Each structure stands twice: as C-alpha cells, then as structure tokens.
Amino acid sequence: MNGVAEPWFRWEMDLEGTIQGVGFRPAVHRLAHGAGLHGSVENRSGGVHLVLIGPEHALHRFLEILPDRLPVHARLERVTVTSRTPVAASAGSGFQIRPGTSESVGRISIPPDLVVCAACLAEIMDPGNRRYGYPFTSCTQCGPRCTVLERLPYDRANTSLHRFPLCRECLAEYENPQDRRFHAESTACPVCGPKTVLLNSDGTPRDDQGMGAARRALGAEKILAVRGLGGFQLVVDPLRGDAVQALRRRKGRPHKPLAVIARSLAVVRSLCPLTRPQEDILQHPSGPILVLDLPCLNESGGWGEGVMPTGGPARTAAPRFCWDLLTPDSHTLGIMLPTTPLHHLLFHPLAGDDVPPFDLLVVTSGNRSGEPLCMETQRLKRPWHDWALSLICSCVTTGTSCAAPTTPFVSSRTMGLRSGAVPGAWCLKPCA
Ligand SMILES: [Zn+2]
Ligand SMILES: [Zn+2]
C-alpha cells in the first residue's frame, strides 16, 4: 500500500438461505476470527444479520470464500450488503455471536431434523463419555431442528429446549469457538437435558426404567410407543409376528406395508444387494426410506454373512423376519437407517443390558391410519387405552409438527420420506 494505511469499513449485510440450525454462525465466527475481522453475527427471524469491520480488501475476500466454507447442511442463497461505512482503523472490538432478534429481513429456511452425526454417535456408545447412552445428544451438525422450533429465529430460547438451562459443562462447550457444540442450540446432556421415562399403558411410570427396560419390552412382544423430540412412533420387533399383527389391528392398518429400520448398512446389505445410489440414499442426512423389491431379499429371509453382532449378548439362532406380515399385499419393503440417538439405543444394548441387538425394528407413526401424526401422549393413549404397550417419553414438549405423510411411501420406487421428516429445507415466513 506504499506506506498508506488501507481504509477500514463497516459493512452490514443480510443473508438468506438455509443458514439457521446448521452451524452457520459458528462457521462465520471462525472464518472472521481467522481473517482478523471484527463485527458480529446474529440470527433474525428472516435470515442472518452480519456486521464485518476491517480493511476493505479483507471484507471482499471474506465474501468470496464464505460460500466455500459453509457447514455441510448450510445453503447460502443471497447476500445483501445494506451499508458500507468508513471507520477508523482498529475500530472493531473482536467478533461476537449476538443473541437473535425477531427483526425480519427476508426469507429463512429451517433444515429438517438432522440425522445423528458420527461424532455424537461415538460419544453415545462410549462408556467413558459423559453422554454415554444419552438419547438426546446433538451438536451443530445434527439433532432436532423443526421439531423443537417454537418461533423464529432459531435460538435456544425459541425452541422447546429453553426449558432446560445448560449445565456448567454444556455451557463451556456452547461458549467455546473450538468446540463442535459452539452455539449448538439443541445441545443437552444427562445432567441438564430432557430425560426419558418408561410408562405403563395406563400412563403410570414403570418400576423398571431406562433403555434396557424399553428393549426388554420390545423383546417380549410389546408394542413400544416412543415419543422422542418429535411425534410418537410405534415400534415392534419384526421377529415377533404376534406383535406385528397386534400393531396392524390397533392402527387400523391391515394391509399397507410397514417400514423397518435396520441397525446398520451391513444389515441391509445382508438382506439384499445394494447399488451405490441406493446406499447413498440410505445414508443421506435427511434419513429417507429406501423401497426395496422383496424378491431381491436373501432366500433365508434373515441373516446374510457378516452381520452377526460382535461383543455383547448374542442371538442363539439366525432370526427369521415375518416379511409376509410386513408387506402382505406388496412386493416391496421400505427400509431406512436409524436417524436419532434414541433409535440407535433401541438397537444396541448398553453395558448390563442382556437383550441382544435388534437387527430390524418396525417403526411407524403413532397415528391411526389416515390421521395426522400423533404428537401428544393423551391423544395416543385415549383411543387405545387397552393397548398392551409401553411408552418411553421424553419430558420435553414438542415445537413444530413436521408435516408427515400418512404413509412413508411416495410414488418413487427408490426413495421415500420418513414420517416426521421434511425433504430438504423447510421454508418459513418471517414473523410479522
Ligand atoms: Zn452431532
Ligand atoms: Zn449439560
């Protein structure tokens, strides 16, 4: 610059796209901090408001590289610079993530609930981790979004999780720019977050509690009603024909196919050879259902090679699934992988649980056929009070009911929608 100091500017801009609930502000914070820029970023009900202060060339450079540094679930659609003001050099005082405001600036897309990420799953399965076995583990890259959102913008105070103040350790993660839970609005842990409770069919707490008790109920041909952070799901073991038949009777769904969740990709591969695109669909972060042709299933109707679980309690014989009860009038089977920590914990026994891992579980929405998704405990229980079911509930009220199809299948034979999910981002109008 030939000894002449480069002028500094303060730029204010409004950003639109899928940029709330996806770790966007932490990514912006890291990028700005790394570039030596000052300013702030905050969620607003219509998008994200960004203030950048620094040398002009650095501000241009920031906007150039921002699209390449987005978190995996983010989509930046528009950047509108609303003001460029000359300021004195060194006018800034660092870069902050500010609390969100309800000021409306444009159009915002909220992502669907995001499939549990590998890092969170590793914590849940690690006996030495403080989140071992905790079914509501999440971070900036995974966890509930639509189903806990009560109002915009997407800040913890505007989700149903605001009822659970963060404990000291969670707060330290939330405030640490180097932590993957930096400003993770849905974060929680066994100390401060929602808890599960296992209920009898009359709504009273059972004597035995915890995921092990829920898994024992499943293994004993019970229908388990699971209320996670979204609506209810009904779960049965597809090895238990009586349980599947009972589920059909009580749902008023005698013939429609029932979808299953497989413990892992290896389990699905053992049932049916998969193409690469089919594997990609199964592993997509939105957790879609893959519709398979039944004739491709292995003739044994059960285990293929290489999926017998290692470690923990083992099954004594190869299981046989009741395909005829799952898809009585169809030659297809809807299958998906676990999407939430709660799903994974139903499949996998924790320490001290002697129920073997399940390979497949029938999972269907907790509504009668043709009715909307069931969100409330009372609505589930009232019409079906005679069900021989157990309920595992989280003590957190739900925010938004995702518009779920009454059947998980769509016309495509390769890809469907899971109940409780929305395909891609869900556009919401800003608050008036
Ligand atoms: Zn995660
Ligand atoms: Zn905590």
GROMACS .gro file of C-alpha atoms and ligand atoms in nm:
model
  434
    1MET     CA    1   0.000   0.000   0.000
    2ASN     CA    2   0.309   0.225  -0.039
    3GLY     CA    3   0.302   0.318   0.327
    4VAL     CA    4  -0.060   0.443   0.311
    5ALA     CA    5  -0.288   0.263   0.554
    6GLU     CA    6  -0.572   0.082   0.378
    7PRO     CA    7  -0.910   0.232   0.466
    8TRP     CA    8  -1.131   0.037   0.703
    9PHE     CA    9  -1.502  -0.014   0.652
   10ARG     CA   10  -1.800  -0.141   0.846
   11TRP     CA   11  -2.023  -0.349   0.623
   12GLU     CA   12  -2.369  -0.458   0.730
   13MET     CA   13  -2.542  -0.732   0.536
   14ASP     CA   14  -2.847  -0.956   0.543
   15LEU     CA   15  -2.803  -1.320   0.445
   16GLU     CA   16  -3.073  -1.562   0.333
   17GLY     CA   17  -3.091  -1.936   0.279
   18THR     CA   18  -3.069  -2.247   0.495
   19ILE     CA   19  -2.842  -2.080   0.747
   20GLN     CA   20  -3.008  -2.131   1.086
   21GLY     CA   21  -2.977  -2.456   1.278
   22VAL     CA   22  -2.686  -2.573   1.062
   23GLY     CA   23  -2.381  -2.433   1.244
   24PHE     CA   24  -2.365  -2.127   1.017
   25ARG     CA   25  -2.287  -1.863   1.283
   26PRO     CA   26  -2.003  -2.068   1.439
   27ALA     CA   27  -1.857  -2.116   1.089
   28VAL     CA   28  -1.880  -1.740   1.021
   29HIS     CA   29  -1.723  -1.671   1.361
   30ARG     CA   30  -1.427  -1.898   1.285
   31LEU     CA   31  -1.381  -1.751   0.937
   32ALA     CA   32  -1.398  -1.389   1.057
   33HIS     CA   33  -1.170  -1.459   1.351
   34GLY     CA   34  -0.919  -1.630   1.123
   35ALA     CA   35  -0.923  -1.331   0.886
   36GLY     CA   36  -0.868  -1.084   1.171
   37LEU     CA   37  -1.206  -0.919   1.111
   38HIS     CA   38  -1.429  -0.762   1.373
   39GLY     CA   39  -1.806  -0.746   1.392
   40SER     CA   40  -2.096  -0.969   1.485
   41VAL     CA   41  -2.342  -1.224   1.352
   42GLU     CA   42  -2.695  -1.287   1.472
   43ASN     CA   43  -2.998  -1.491   1.372
   44ARG     CA   44  -3.304  -1.292   1.278
   45SER     CA   45  -3.646  -1.428   1.204
   46GLY     CA   46  -3.591  -1.379   0.832
   47GLY     CA   47  -3.225  -1.477   0.800
   48VAL     CA   48  -2.887  -1.387   0.943
   49HIS     CA   49  -2.755  -1.034   1.001
   50LEU     CA   50  -2.380  -0.993   0.964
   51VAL     CA   51  -2.160  -0.696   1.054
   52LEU     CA   52  -1.798  -0.701   0.938
   53ILE     CA   53  -1.533  -0.443   1.024
   54GLY     CA   54  -1.186  -0.441   0.874
   55PRO     CA   55  -0.969  -0.346   0.576
   56GLU     CA   56  -1.173  -0.329   0.257
   57HIS     CA   57  -0.981  -0.599   0.072
   58ALA     CA   58  -1.030  -0.839   0.366
   59LEU     CA   59  -1.405  -0.777   0.359
   60HIS     CA   60  -1.421  -0.856  -0.013
   61ARG     CA   61  -1.207  -1.165   0.042
   62PHE     CA   62  -1.438  -1.284   0.324
   63LEU     CA   63  -1.743  -1.274   0.099
   64GLU     CA   64  -1.550  -1.451  -0.178
   65ILE     CA   65  -1.453  -1.750   0.030
   66LEU     CA   66  -1.764  -1.774   0.251
   67PRO     CA   67  -1.961  -1.995   0.005
   68ASP     CA   68  -1.674  -2.248   0.011
   69ARG     CA   69  -1.658  -2.260   0.390
   70LEU     CA   70  -2.021  -2.334   0.469
   71PRO     CA   71  -2.119  -2.616   0.707
   72VAL     CA   72  -2.236  -2.927   0.525
   73HIS     CA   73  -2.609  -2.865   0.578
   74ALA     CA   74  -2.600  -2.490   0.503
   75ARG     CA   75  -2.714  -2.329   0.180
   76LEU     CA   76  -2.647  -1.958   0.126
   77GLU     CA   77  -2.889  -1.813  -0.127
   78ARG     CA   78  -2.846  -1.438  -0.108
   79VAL     CA   79  -2.618  -1.176   0.048
   80THR     CA   80  -2.745  -0.818   0.051
   81VAL     CA   81  -2.496  -0.556   0.169
   82THR     CA   82  -2.712  -0.286   0.324
   83SER     CA   83  -2.445  -0.035   0.427
   84ARG     CA   84  -2.073   0.035   0.382
   85THR     CA   85  -1.945   0.292   0.628
   86PRO     CA   86  -1.583   0.417   0.651
   87VAL     CA   87  -1.450   0.373   1.004
   88ALA     CA   88  -1.124   0.441   1.181
   89ALA     CA   89  -0.865   0.165   1.162
   90SER     CA   90  -0.886  -0.066   1.464
   91ALA     CA   91  -1.245   0.044   1.520
   92GLY     CA   92  -1.356  -0.311   1.598
   93SER     CA   93  -1.351  -0.500   1.925
   94GLY     CA   94  -1.343  -0.864   1.819
   95PHE     CA   95  -1.614  -1.079   1.663
   96GLN     CA   96  -1.922  -1.190   1.854
   97ILE     CA   97  -2.224  -1.413   1.803
   98ARG     CA   98  -2.510  -1.200   1.933
   99PRO     CA   99  -2.846  -1.321   2.066
  100GLY     CA  100  -3.103  -1.347   1.789
  101THR     CA  101  -3.375  -1.092   1.733
  102SER     CA  102  -3.718  -1.121   1.579
  103GLU     CA  103  -3.640  -0.845   1.331
  104SER     CA  104  -3.744  -0.965   0.989
  105VAL     CA  105  -3.513  -0.924   0.693
  106GLY     CA  106  -3.610  -1.180   0.434
  107ARG     CA  107  -3.679  -1.548   0.387
  108ILE     CA  108  -3.533  -1.820   0.605
  109SER     CA  109  -3.521  -2.195   0.557
  110ILE     CA  110  -3.504  -2.424   0.858
  111PRO     CA  111  -3.349  -2.766   0.791
  112PRO     CA  112  -3.532  -3.083   0.882
  113ASP     CA  113  -3.417  -3.269   1.189
  114LEU     CA  114  -3.066  -3.386   1.108
  115VAL     CA  115  -2.953  -3.748   1.137
  116VAL     CA  116  -2.721  -3.806   1.434
  117CYS     CA  117  -2.362  -3.745   1.322
  118ALA     CA  118  -2.075  -3.991   1.363
  119ALA     CA  119  -1.908  -3.785   1.637
  120CYS     CA  120  -2.223  -3.773   1.852
  121LEU     CA  121  -2.291  -4.142   1.791
  122ALA     CA  122  -1.939  -4.229   1.905
  123GLU     CA  123  -1.998  -4.037   2.229
  124ILE     CA  124  -2.329  -4.213   2.292
  125MET     CA  125  -2.165  -4.554   2.257
  126ASP     CA  126  -1.852  -4.470   2.461
  127PRO     CA  127  -1.887  -4.586   2.824
  128GLY     CA  128  -1.624  -4.331   2.924
  129ASN     CA  129  -1.808  -4.034   2.774
  130ARG     CA  130  -2.040  -3.820   2.982
  131ARG     CA  131  -2.308  -3.861   2.712
  132TYR     CA  132  -2.289  -4.242   2.715
  133GLY     CA  133  -2.636  -4.375   2.641
  134TYR     CA  134  -2.790  -4.027   2.636
  135PRO     CA  135  -3.070  -4.027   2.375
  136PHE     CA  136  -3.085  -3.650   2.318
  137THR     CA  137  -2.721  -3.595   2.225
  138SER     CA  138  -2.673  -3.346   1.941
  139CYS     CA  139  -2.435  -3.082   1.807
  140THR     CA  140  -2.425  -2.810   1.541
  141GLN     CA  141  -2.419  -3.077   1.269
  142CYS     CA  142  -2.702  -3.299   1.390
  143GLY     CA  143  -3.009  -3.324   1.606
  144PRO     CA  144  -3.361  -3.188   1.621
  145ARG     CA  145  -3.444  -2.866   1.438
  146CYS     CA  146  -3.801  -2.837   1.305
  147THR     CA  147  -3.947  -3.049   1.582
  148VAL     CA  148  -3.817  -2.828   1.864
  149LEU     CA  149  -3.860  -2.490   1.696
  150GLU     CA  150  -4.134  -2.279   1.855
  151ARG     CA  151  -4.065  -1.948   1.682
  152LEU     CA  152  -3.800  -1.778   1.473
  153PRO     CA  153  -3.515  -1.708   1.485
  154TYR     CA  154  -3.352  -2.043   1.563
  155ASP     CA  155  -3.200  -1.972   1.904
  156ARG     CA  156  -3.228  -2.197   2.207
  157ALA     CA  157  -3.465  -1.950   2.372
  158ASN     CA  158  -3.706  -2.006   2.082
  159THR     CA  159  -3.702  -2.386   2.099
  160SER     CA  160  -3.871  -2.626   2.338
  161LEU     CA  161  -3.524  -2.687   2.485
  162HIS     CA  162  -3.529  -2.346   2.655
  163ARG     CA  163  -3.690  -2.528   2.948
  164PHE     CA  164  -3.356  -2.699   3.009
  165PRO     CA  165  -3.086  -2.448   3.112
  166LEU     CA  166  -2.738  -2.567   3.021
  167CYS     CA  167  -2.521  -2.714   3.293
  168ARG     CA  168  -2.169  -2.582   3.351
  169GLU     CA  169  -2.003  -2.833   3.117
  170CYS     CA  170  -2.255  -2.785   2.836
  171LEU     CA  171  -2.226  -2.407   2.872
  172ALA     CA  172  -1.847  -2.432   2.842
  173GLU     CA  173  -1.889  -2.628   2.516
  174TYR     CA  174  -2.152  -2.382   2.393
  175GLU     CA  175  -1.923  -2.084   2.451
  176ASN     CA  176  -1.602  -2.239   2.315
  177PRO     CA  177  -1.534  -2.141   1.949
  178GLN     CA  178  -1.312  -2.450   1.913
  179ASP     CA  179  -1.584  -2.691   2.026
  180ARG     CA  180  -1.825  -2.852   1.778
  181ARG     CA  181  -2.106  -2.754   2.017
  182PHE     CA  182  -2.016  -2.383   1.992
  183HIS     CA  183  -2.361  -2.223   1.979
  184ALA     CA  184  -2.528  -2.562   1.927
  185GLU     CA  185  -2.879  -2.452   2.022
  186SER     CA  186  -3.015  -2.805   2.071
  187THR     CA  187  -2.730  -2.932   2.288
  188ALA     CA  188  -2.805  -3.120   2.610
  189CYS     CA  189  -2.658  -3.383   2.838
  190PRO     CA  190  -2.780  -3.626   3.104
  191VAL     CA  191  -2.726  -3.361   3.373
  192CYS     CA  192  -2.921  -3.072   3.220
  193GLY     CA  193  -3.125  -3.207   2.929
  194PRO     CA  194  -3.455  -3.390   2.878
  195LYS     CA  195  -3.490  -3.730   3.041
  196THR     CA  196  -3.678  -4.037   2.928
  197VAL     CA  197  -3.940  -4.211   3.136
  198LEU     CA  198  -4.088  -4.552   3.068
  199LEU     CA  199  -4.463  -4.569   3.130
  200ASN     CA  200  -4.719  -4.843   3.157
  201SER     CA  201  -5.012  -4.833   2.918
  202ASP     CA  202  -5.215  -4.651   3.185
  203GLY     CA  203  -4.960  -4.371   3.194
  204THR     CA  204  -4.806  -4.460   3.529
  205PRO     CA  205  -4.426  -4.491   3.549
  206ARG     CA  206  -4.297  -4.845   3.530
  207ASP     CA  207  -4.088  -4.992   3.807
  208ASP     CA  208  -3.809  -5.066   3.560
  209GLN     CA  209  -3.670  -4.764   3.377
  210GLY     CA  210  -3.408  -4.691   3.113
  211MET     CA  211  -3.332  -4.807   2.762
  212GLY     CA  212  -3.264  -5.162   2.882
  213ALA     CA  213  -3.619  -5.189   3.016
  214ALA     CA  214  -3.759  -5.047   2.691
  215ARG     CA  215  -3.558  -5.302   2.493
  216ARG     CA  216  -3.682  -5.584   2.718
  217ALA     CA  217  -4.040  -5.474   2.649
  218LEU     CA  218  -3.971  -5.491   2.275
  219GLY     CA  219  -3.816  -5.836   2.310
  220ALA     CA  220  -4.126  -5.951   2.499
  221GLU     CA  221  -4.353  -5.880   2.201
  222LYS     CA  222  -4.468  -5.547   2.336
  223ILE     CA  223  -4.557  -5.252   2.120
  224LEU     CA  224  -4.335  -4.969   2.232
  225ALA     CA  225  -4.461  -4.615   2.181
  226VAL     CA  226  -4.163  -4.385   2.158
  227ARG     CA  227  -4.203  -4.015   2.195
  228GLY     CA  228  -3.876  -3.851   2.104
  229LEU     CA  229  -3.843  -3.480   2.042
  230GLY     CA  230  -4.091  -3.511   1.754
  231GLY     CA  231  -4.416  -3.703   1.743
  232PHE     CA  232  -4.486  -4.054   1.859
  233GLN     CA  233  -4.357  -4.360   1.683
  234LEU     CA  234  -4.474  -4.715   1.744
  235VAL     CA  235  -4.202  -4.979   1.745
  236VAL     CA  236  -4.218  -5.359   1.735
  237ASP     CA  237  -3.970  -5.638   1.671
  238PRO     CA  238  -4.034  -5.787   1.323
  239LEU     CA  239  -3.928  -6.126   1.455
  240ARG     CA  240  -4.244  -6.120   1.667
  241GLY     CA  241  -4.535  -6.197   1.438
  242ASP     CA  242  -4.792  -6.151   1.714
  243ALA     CA  243  -4.661  -5.804   1.788
  244VAL     CA  244  -4.674  -5.705   1.419
  245GLN     CA  245  -5.031  -5.836   1.390
  246ALA     CA  246  -5.132  -5.651   1.706
  247LEU     CA  247  -4.980  -5.333   1.568
  248ARG     CA  248  -5.179  -5.367   1.246
  249ARG     CA  249  -5.505  -5.431   1.432
  250ARG     CA  250  -5.461  -5.138   1.663
  251LYS     CA  251  -5.352  -4.897   1.394
  252GLY     CA  252  -5.643  -4.999   1.174
  253ARG     CA  253  -5.392  -5.078   0.902
  254PRO     CA  254  -5.450  -5.436   0.789
  255HIS     CA  255  -5.265  -5.434   0.457
  256LYS     CA  256  -5.044  -5.132   0.394
  257PRO     CA  257  -4.671  -5.204   0.404
  258LEU     CA  258  -4.489  -5.131   0.729
  259ALA     CA  259  -4.144  -4.979   0.702
  260VAL     CA  260  -3.850  -5.107   0.903
  261ILE     CA  261  -3.533  -4.951   1.039
  262ALA     CA  262  -3.214  -5.156   1.003
  263ARG     CA  263  -2.943  -5.143   1.267
  264SER     CA  264  -2.673  -5.072   1.009
  265LEU     CA  265  -2.592  -5.063   0.640
  266ALA     CA  266  -2.433  -5.407   0.680
  267VAL     CA  267  -2.768  -5.548   0.792
  268VAL     CA  268  -2.940  -5.407   0.482
  269ARG     CA  269  -2.665  -5.540   0.257
  270SER     CA  270  -2.710  -5.884   0.411
  271LEU     CA  271  -3.078  -5.878   0.316
  272CYS     CA  272  -3.038  -5.751  -0.035
  273PRO     CA  273  -2.752  -5.648  -0.265
  274LEU     CA  274  -2.746  -5.268  -0.287
  275THR     CA  275  -2.634  -5.041  -0.566
  276ARG     CA  276  -2.416  -4.741  -0.485
  277PRO     CA  277  -2.704  -4.494  -0.541
  278GLN     CA  278  -2.923  -4.699  -0.306
  279GLU     CA  279  -2.653  -4.689  -0.038
  280ASP     CA  280  -2.622  -4.312  -0.088
  281ILE     CA  281  -2.997  -4.273  -0.037
  282LEU     CA  282  -2.992  -4.480   0.280
  283GLN     CA  283  -2.708  -4.272   0.423
  284HIS     CA  284  -2.848  -3.932   0.324
  285PRO     CA  285  -2.858  -3.691   0.622
  286SER     CA  286  -3.234  -3.644   0.585
  287GLY     CA  287  -3.287  -4.015   0.667
  288PRO     CA  288  -3.509  -4.121   0.376
  289ILE     CA  289  -3.677  -4.457   0.333
  290LEU     CA  290  -3.544  -4.680   0.057
  291VAL     CA  291  -3.803  -4.902  -0.107
  292LEU     CA  292  -3.660  -5.241  -0.198
  293ASP     CA  293  -3.813  -5.511  -0.413
  294LEU     CA  294  -3.885  -5.809  -0.193
  295PRO     CA  295  -3.771  -6.072  -0.446
  296CYS     CA  296  -3.418  -5.941  -0.403
  297LEU     CA  297  -3.414  -6.034  -0.035
  298ASN     CA  298  -3.192  -6.324   0.054
  299GLU     CA  299  -3.376  -6.653   0.040
  300SER     CA  300  -3.309  -6.722   0.404
  301GLY     CA  301  -3.522  -6.419   0.489
  302GLY     CA  302  -3.281  -6.350   0.770
  303TRP     CA  303  -2.912  -6.303   0.826
  304GLY     CA  304  -2.667  -6.271   0.545
  305GLU     CA  305  -2.299  -6.314   0.605
  306GLY     CA  306  -2.100  -6.076   0.815
  307VAL     CA  307  -2.370  -5.905   1.016
  308MET     CA  308  -2.377  -6.115   1.330
  309PRO     CA  309  -2.300  -5.861   1.601
  310THR     CA  310  -1.976  -5.895   1.786
  311GLY     CA  311  -1.948  -5.828   2.155
  312GLY     CA  312  -2.238  -5.816   2.398
  313PRO     CA  313  -2.515  -6.072   2.417
  314ALA     CA  314  -2.559  -6.282   2.101
  315ARG     CA  315  -2.862  -6.445   1.947
  316THR     CA  316  -2.866  -6.821   1.965
  317ALA     CA  317  -3.005  -6.875   1.615
  318ALA     CA  318  -3.036  -6.688   1.287
  319PRO     CA  319  -3.359  -6.484   1.303
  320ARG     CA  320  -3.642  -6.508   1.052
  321PHE     CA  321  -3.838  -6.194   0.987
  322CYS     CA  322  -4.210  -6.207   0.914
  323TRP     CA  323  -4.195  -6.040   0.571
  324ASP     CA  324  -4.546  -6.161   0.485
  325LEU     CA  325  -4.689  -5.963   0.775
  326LEU     CA  326  -4.485  -5.654   0.696
  327THR     CA  327  -4.587  -5.632   0.331
  328PRO     CA  328  -4.891  -5.861   0.283
  329ASP     CA  329  -5.013  -5.701  -0.041
  330SER     CA  330  -4.690  -5.572  -0.180
  331HIS     CA  331  -4.362  -5.694  -0.317
  332THR     CA  332  -4.166  -5.408  -0.170
  333LEU     CA  333  -4.018  -5.327   0.167
  334GLY     CA  334  -3.946  -4.976   0.295
  335ILE     CA  335  -3.621  -4.966   0.489
  336MET     CA  336  -3.414  -4.692   0.648
  337LEU     CA  337  -3.124  -4.649   0.887
  338PRO     CA  338  -3.153  -4.513   1.242
  339THR     CA  339  -3.184  -4.135   1.245
  340THR     CA  340  -3.177  -4.043   1.613
  341PRO     CA  341  -2.969  -4.148   1.913
  342LEU     CA  342  -3.292  -4.292   2.057
  343HIS     CA  343  -3.321  -4.526   1.757
  344HIS     CA  344  -2.960  -4.640   1.796
  345LEU     CA  345  -3.010  -4.703   2.166
  346LEU     CA  346  -3.312  -4.922   2.094
  347PHE     CA  347  -3.096  -5.137   1.866
  348HIS     CA  348  -2.778  -5.158   2.072
  349PRO     CA  349  -2.759  -5.288   2.429
  350LEU     CA  350  -2.566  -5.073   2.674
  351ALA     CA  351  -2.350  -5.218   2.948
  352GLY     CA  352  -2.553  -5.452   3.169
  353ASP     CA  353  -2.835  -5.500   2.916
  354ASP     CA  354  -2.872  -5.870   2.830
  355VAL     CA  355  -3.118  -5.825   2.539
  356PRO     CA  356  -2.927  -5.895   2.213
  357PRO     CA  357  -2.900  -5.624   1.948
  358PHE     CA  358  -3.202  -5.596   1.721
  359ASP     CA  359  -3.126  -5.603   1.350
  360LEU     CA  360  -3.454  -5.464   1.224
  361LEU     CA  361  -3.733  -5.280   1.401
  362VAL     CA  362  -4.074  -5.196   1.261
  363VAL     CA  363  -4.123  -4.823   1.318
  364THR     CA  364  -4.442  -4.647   1.224
  365SER     CA  365  -4.600  -4.317   1.320
  366GLY     CA  366  -4.819  -4.317   1.629
  367ASN     CA  367  -5.136  -4.228   1.446
  368ARG     CA  368  -5.426  -4.437   1.329
  369SER     CA  369  -5.430  -4.492   0.956
  370GLY     CA  370  -5.536  -4.171   0.779
  371GLU     CA  371  -5.496  -3.949   1.085
  372PRO     CA  372  -5.228  -3.681   1.130
  373LEU     CA  373  -4.907  -3.753   1.315
  374CYS     CA  374  -4.974  -3.805   1.685
  375MET     CA  375  -4.782  -3.557   1.898
  376GLU     CA  376  -4.939  -3.577   2.242
  377THR     CA  377  -4.933  -3.852   2.499
  378GLN     CA  378  -5.301  -3.819   2.584
  379ARG     CA  379  -5.411  -3.847   2.222
  380LEU     CA  380  -5.209  -4.163   2.180
  381LYS     CA  381  -5.345  -4.322   2.494
  382ARG     CA  382  -5.708  -4.219   2.486
  383PRO     CA  383  -5.839  -4.414   2.187
  384TRP     CA  384  -5.612  -4.709   2.250
  385HIS     CA  385  -5.614  -4.735   2.628
  386ASP     CA  386  -5.638  -5.112   2.603
  387TRP     CA  387  -5.310  -5.142   2.419
  388ALA     CA  388  -5.057  -5.372   2.576
  389LEU     CA  389  -4.791  -5.116   2.514
  390SER     CA  390  -4.518  -4.943   2.697
  391LEU     CA  391  -4.432  -4.583   2.638
  392ILE     CA  392  -4.096  -4.422   2.654
  393CYS     CA  393  -4.136  -4.048   2.663
  394SER     CA  394  -3.906  -3.753   2.680
  395CYS     CA  395  -4.024  -3.486   2.918
  396VAL     CA  396  -3.996  -3.208   2.664
  397THR     CA  397  -4.286  -3.064   2.475
  398THR     CA  398  -4.251  -3.052   2.104
  399GLY     CA  399  -4.229  -2.740   1.896
  400THR     CA  400  -4.338  -2.773   1.538
  401SER     CA  401  -4.508  -3.077   1.395
  402CYS     CA  402  -4.333  -3.163   1.072
  403ALA     CA  403  -4.586  -3.230   0.801
  404ALA     CA  404  -4.553  -3.604   0.776
  405PRO     CA  405  -4.711  -3.809   0.500
  406THR     CA  406  -4.968  -4.055   0.631
  407THR     CA  407  -4.769  -4.327   0.460
  408PRO     CA  408  -4.393  -4.319   0.435
  409PHE     CA  409  -4.401  -4.413   0.070
  410VAL     CA  410  -4.416  -4.185  -0.229
  411SER     CA  411  -4.465  -4.287  -0.587
  412SER     CA  412  -4.095  -4.325  -0.649
  413ARG     CA  413  -3.982  -4.680  -0.603
  414THR     CA  414  -3.640  -4.581  -0.485
  415MET     CA  415  -3.686  -4.307  -0.231
  416GLY     CA  416  -3.950  -4.220   0.021
  417LEU     CA  417  -3.998  -3.991   0.315
  418ARG     CA  418  -3.972  -4.096   0.672
  419SER     CA  419  -4.252  -4.000   0.898
  420GLY     CA  420  -4.172  -3.685   1.091
  421ALA     CA  421  -3.924  -3.560   0.835
  422VAL     CA  422  -3.943  -3.295   0.572
  423PRO     CA  423  -3.750  -3.324   0.249
  424GLY     CA  424  -3.465  -3.075   0.248
  425ALA     CA  425  -3.514  -2.734   0.398
  426TRP     CA  426  -3.849  -2.612   0.514
  427CYS     CA  427  -3.918  -2.252   0.420
  428LEU     CA  428  -4.086  -2.044   0.685
  429LYS     CA  429  -4.225  -1.697   0.652
  430PRO     CA  430  -4.066  -1.443   0.880
  431CYS     CA  431  -4.266  -1.325   1.178
  432ALA     CA  432  -4.484  -1.026   1.104
  433ZN      ZN  433  -2.364  -3.439   1.617
  434ZN      ZN  434  -2.545  -3.041   3.032
   0.00000   0.00000   0.00000
